[in-house]
Short mmCIF file of C-alpha atoms in Angstrom, two decimals:
data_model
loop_
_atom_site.label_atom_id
_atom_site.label_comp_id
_atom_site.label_asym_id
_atom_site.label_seq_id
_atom_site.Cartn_x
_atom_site.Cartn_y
_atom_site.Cartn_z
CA UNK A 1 44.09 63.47 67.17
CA UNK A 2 41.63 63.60 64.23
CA UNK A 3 43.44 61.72 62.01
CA UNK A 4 43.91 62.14 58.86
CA UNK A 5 41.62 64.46 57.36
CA UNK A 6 39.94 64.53 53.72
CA UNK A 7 37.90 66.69 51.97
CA UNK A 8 35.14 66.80 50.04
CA UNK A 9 33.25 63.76 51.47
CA UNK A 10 31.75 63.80 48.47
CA UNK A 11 32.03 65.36 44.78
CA UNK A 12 29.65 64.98 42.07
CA UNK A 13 31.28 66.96 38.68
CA UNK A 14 30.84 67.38 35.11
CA UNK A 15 33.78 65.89 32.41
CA UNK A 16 35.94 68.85 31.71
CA UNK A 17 35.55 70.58 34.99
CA UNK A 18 38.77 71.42 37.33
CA UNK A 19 38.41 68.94 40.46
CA UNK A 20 40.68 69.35 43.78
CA UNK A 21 40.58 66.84 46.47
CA UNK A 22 42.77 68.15 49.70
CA UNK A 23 44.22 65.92 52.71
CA UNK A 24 45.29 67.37 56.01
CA UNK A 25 47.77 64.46 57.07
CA UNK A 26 48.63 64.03 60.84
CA UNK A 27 50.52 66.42 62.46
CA UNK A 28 54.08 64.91 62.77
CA UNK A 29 53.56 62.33 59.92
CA UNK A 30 56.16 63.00 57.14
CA UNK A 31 54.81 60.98 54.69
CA UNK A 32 51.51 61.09 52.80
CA UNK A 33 50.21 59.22 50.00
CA UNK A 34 47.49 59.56 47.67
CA UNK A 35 45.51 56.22 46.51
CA UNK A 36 42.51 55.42 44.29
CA UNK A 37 40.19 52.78 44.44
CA UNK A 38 38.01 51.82 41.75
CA UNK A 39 36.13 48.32 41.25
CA UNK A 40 38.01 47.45 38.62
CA UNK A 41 41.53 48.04 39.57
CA UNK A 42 41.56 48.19 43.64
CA UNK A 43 43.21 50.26 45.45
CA UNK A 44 46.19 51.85 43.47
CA UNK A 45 48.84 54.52 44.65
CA UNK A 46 49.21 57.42 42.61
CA UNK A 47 51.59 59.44 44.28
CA UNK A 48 53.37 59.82 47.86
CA UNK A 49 55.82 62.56 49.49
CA UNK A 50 58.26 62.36 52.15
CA UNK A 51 59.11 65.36 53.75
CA UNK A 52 56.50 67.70 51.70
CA UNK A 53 58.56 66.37 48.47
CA UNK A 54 57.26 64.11 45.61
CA UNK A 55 59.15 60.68 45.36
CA UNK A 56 57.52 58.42 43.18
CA UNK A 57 54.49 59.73 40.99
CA UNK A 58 54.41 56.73 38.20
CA UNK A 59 51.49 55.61 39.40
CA UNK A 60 49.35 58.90 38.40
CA UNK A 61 47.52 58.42 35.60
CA UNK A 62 48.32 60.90 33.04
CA UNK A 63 49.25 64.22 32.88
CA UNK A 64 45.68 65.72 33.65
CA UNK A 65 46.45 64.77 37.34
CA UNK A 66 48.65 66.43 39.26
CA UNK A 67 49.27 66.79 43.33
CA UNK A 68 50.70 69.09 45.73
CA UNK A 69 52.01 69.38 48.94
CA UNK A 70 53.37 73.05 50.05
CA UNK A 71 53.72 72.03 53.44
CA UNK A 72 53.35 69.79 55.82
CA UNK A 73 49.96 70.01 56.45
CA UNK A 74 48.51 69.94 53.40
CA UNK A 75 47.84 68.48 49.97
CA UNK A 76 46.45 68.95 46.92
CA UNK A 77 45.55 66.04 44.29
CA UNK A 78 43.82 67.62 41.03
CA UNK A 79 42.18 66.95 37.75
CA UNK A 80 42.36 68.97 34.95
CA UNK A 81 40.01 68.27 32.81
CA UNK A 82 38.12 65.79 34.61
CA UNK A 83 36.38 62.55 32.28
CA UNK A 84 33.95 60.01 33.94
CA UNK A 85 36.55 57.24 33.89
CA UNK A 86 38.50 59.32 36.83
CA UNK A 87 34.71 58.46 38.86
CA UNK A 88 36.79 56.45 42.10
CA UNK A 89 37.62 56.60 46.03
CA UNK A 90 40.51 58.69 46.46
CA UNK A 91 42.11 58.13 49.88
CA UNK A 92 44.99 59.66 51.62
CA UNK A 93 47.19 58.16 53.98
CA UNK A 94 49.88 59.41 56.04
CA UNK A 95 52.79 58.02 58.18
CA UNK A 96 55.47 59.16 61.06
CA UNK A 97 57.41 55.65 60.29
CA UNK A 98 57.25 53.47 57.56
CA UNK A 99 56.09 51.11 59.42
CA UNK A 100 52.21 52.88 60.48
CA UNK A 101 49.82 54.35 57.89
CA UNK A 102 46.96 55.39 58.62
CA UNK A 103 44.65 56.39 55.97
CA UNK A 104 41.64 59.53 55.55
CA UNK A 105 37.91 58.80 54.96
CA UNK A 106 38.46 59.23 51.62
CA UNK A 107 36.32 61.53 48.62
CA UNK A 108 34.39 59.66 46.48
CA UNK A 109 34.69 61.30 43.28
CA UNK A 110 31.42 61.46 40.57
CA UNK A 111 32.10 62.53 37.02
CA UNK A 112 29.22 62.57 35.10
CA UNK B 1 59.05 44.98 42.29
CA UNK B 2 56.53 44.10 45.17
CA UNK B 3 53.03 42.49 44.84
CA UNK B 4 50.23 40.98 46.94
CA UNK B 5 47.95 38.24 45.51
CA UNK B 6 44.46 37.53 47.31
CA UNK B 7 43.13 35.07 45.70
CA UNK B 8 39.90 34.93 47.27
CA UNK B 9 36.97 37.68 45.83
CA UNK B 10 34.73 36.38 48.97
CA UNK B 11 34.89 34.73 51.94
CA UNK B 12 31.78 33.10 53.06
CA UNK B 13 32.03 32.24 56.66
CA UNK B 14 29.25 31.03 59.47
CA UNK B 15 28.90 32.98 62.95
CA UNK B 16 30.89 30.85 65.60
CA UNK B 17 33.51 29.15 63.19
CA UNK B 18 36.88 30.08 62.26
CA UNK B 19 37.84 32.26 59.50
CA UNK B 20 40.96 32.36 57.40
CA UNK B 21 41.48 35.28 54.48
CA UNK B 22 44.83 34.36 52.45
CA UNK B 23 47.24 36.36 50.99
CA UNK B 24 50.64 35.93 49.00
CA UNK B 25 53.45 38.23 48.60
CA UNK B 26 56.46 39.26 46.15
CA UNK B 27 59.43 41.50 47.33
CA UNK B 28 62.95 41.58 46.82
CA UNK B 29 64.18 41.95 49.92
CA UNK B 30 62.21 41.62 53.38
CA UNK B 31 58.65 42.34 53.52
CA UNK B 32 56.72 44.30 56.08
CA UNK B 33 53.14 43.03 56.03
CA UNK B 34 49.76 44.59 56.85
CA UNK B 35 46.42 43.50 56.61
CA UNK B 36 43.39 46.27 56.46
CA UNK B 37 40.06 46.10 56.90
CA UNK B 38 37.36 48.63 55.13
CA UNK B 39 33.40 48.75 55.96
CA UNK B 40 31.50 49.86 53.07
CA UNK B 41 32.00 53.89 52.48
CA UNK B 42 34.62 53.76 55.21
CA UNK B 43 38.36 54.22 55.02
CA UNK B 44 41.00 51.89 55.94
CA UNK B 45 41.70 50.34 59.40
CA UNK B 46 44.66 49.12 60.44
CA UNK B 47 44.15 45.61 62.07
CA UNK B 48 47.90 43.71 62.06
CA UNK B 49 51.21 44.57 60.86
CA UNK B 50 54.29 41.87 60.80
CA UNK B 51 57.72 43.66 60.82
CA UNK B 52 59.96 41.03 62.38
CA UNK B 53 60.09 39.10 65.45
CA UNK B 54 57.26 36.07 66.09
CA UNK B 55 55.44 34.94 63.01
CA UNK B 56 52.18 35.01 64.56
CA UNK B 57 51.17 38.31 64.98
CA UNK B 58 47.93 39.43 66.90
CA UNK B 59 46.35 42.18 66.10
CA UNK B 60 42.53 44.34 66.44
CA UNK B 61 38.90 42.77 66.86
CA UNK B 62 40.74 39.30 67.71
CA UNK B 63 42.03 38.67 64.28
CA UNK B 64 45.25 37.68 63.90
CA UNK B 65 47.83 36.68 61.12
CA UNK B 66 51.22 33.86 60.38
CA UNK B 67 54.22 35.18 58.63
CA UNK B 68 55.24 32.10 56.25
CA UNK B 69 58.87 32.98 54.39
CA UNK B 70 58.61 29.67 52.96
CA UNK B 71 55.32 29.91 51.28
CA UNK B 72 55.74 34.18 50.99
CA UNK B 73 52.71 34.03 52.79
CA UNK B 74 50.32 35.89 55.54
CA UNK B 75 47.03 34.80 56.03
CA UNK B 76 44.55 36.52 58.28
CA UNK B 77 42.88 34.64 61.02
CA UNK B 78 40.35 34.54 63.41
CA UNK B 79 39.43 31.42 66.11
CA UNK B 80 35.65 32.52 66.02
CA UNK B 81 34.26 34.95 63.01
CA UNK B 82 31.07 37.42 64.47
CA UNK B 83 28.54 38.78 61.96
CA UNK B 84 30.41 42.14 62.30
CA UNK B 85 33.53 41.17 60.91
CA UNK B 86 31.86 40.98 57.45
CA UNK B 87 33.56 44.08 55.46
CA UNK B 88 36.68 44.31 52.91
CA UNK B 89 39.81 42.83 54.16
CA UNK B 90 43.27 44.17 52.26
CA UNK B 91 46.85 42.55 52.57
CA UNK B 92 49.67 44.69 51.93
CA UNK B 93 53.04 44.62 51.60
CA UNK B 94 56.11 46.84 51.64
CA UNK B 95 59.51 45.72 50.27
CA UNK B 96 61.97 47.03 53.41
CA UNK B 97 64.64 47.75 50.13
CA UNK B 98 62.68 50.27 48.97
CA UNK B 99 61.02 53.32 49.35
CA UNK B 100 58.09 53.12 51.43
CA UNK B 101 55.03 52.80 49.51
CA UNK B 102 52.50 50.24 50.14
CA UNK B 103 51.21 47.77 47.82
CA UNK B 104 47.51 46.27 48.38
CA UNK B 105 46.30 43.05 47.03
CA UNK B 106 42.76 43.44 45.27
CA UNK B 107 40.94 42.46 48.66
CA UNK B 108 38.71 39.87 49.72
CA UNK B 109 34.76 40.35 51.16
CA UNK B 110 34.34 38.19 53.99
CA UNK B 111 30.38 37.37 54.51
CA UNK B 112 29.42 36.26 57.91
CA UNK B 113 26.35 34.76 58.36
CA UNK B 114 24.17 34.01 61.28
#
């Protein structure tokens, strides 16, 4: 198994520009979670989905995020118009119980 | 609502001796408990969980952790700390009453040292 797979790696961006971050969870997990991390205010969770449906979302920021999940094998988190204070970690976890997670590589985010 | 407290930034610990990272919890109910461990521009590895059953729970790399109700606690341990266990250590904590999001305390560094 691969695990749980992010991408970009890496994304370096300018404030006001469109940014999507995507998460392949593991196959068979039904729930996934997005996180950010930041220096300042650790590792927070900004959304998660249980059976390709949202649950709890208070934890994204403000309305320029938003995340997807069409299916089971894929998400979306994006930022629409991106500012430098969005600069962070953004991981991705998944889970078959709700008792494992296991969590992506993670995109490390630049706005500049 | 559920929290986690670390309330150690760093842990400076010599090669050889034991090391202990705490951690503190707040749930409502009954807590499922999981410490992580992140090296730098790495994701997060699972190391121990605590569900039910013993309160000591063993886990990866030797470490292991005690489930305290009394003191809402679960502190991550190891007998003998090696240079390589120096990284980013994360409790977290879900509240089995609700849905099943995890929260993470603010972590701790752990510094071994030869």
């Amino acid at each position: 198994d691969a695990g749980v797979i992010q991408s970009p790696r890496h994304e370096v961006t300018e404030m006001g520009q469109e940014v999507t971050l995507r998460c392949k969870p593991i196959s068979g997990h039904n729930s996934l979670f997005w996180y950010r991390q930041t220096m300042m205010r650790g590792l927070e969770l900004l959304i998660y989905f249980n059976n390709n449906v949202p649950i709890d979302d208070s934890g994204m920021p403000e309305d320029r995020f938003s995340a997807k999940m069409p299916n089971a094998s894929f998400s979306t988190l994006k930022i629409q118009p991106s500012e430098p204070r969005d600069s962070a970690v953004y991981f991705c976890a998944s889970s078959f119980t709700e008792t494992f997670y296991t969590f992506g590589s993670g995109t490390r985010l630049t706005v500049v | 609502a559920q929290s986690v407290a670390q309330p150690e930034d760093q842990v400076n610990v010599a090669e050889g001796n034991p090391l202990t990272v705490k951690c503190t919890y707040s749930v409502s109910g009954n807590p499922y408990l999981f410490w992580y461990v992140q090296y730098p521009n790495r994701g997060l590895q699972f190391l121990l969980k605590y569900i039910t059953g013993d309160n000591l729970v063993k886990g990866s790399y030797g470490f292991e952790a005690e489930f305290n109700k009394s003191q809402t606690s679960f502190h991550l341990k190891k007998p003998s700390a090696l240079v390589s266990d120096s990284a980013l250590y994360f409790c977290a904590v879900r509240d089995t009453g609700t849905a099943s999001k995890l929260t993470f305390g603010t972590g701790t560094r752990l510094q071994v040292t030869l």
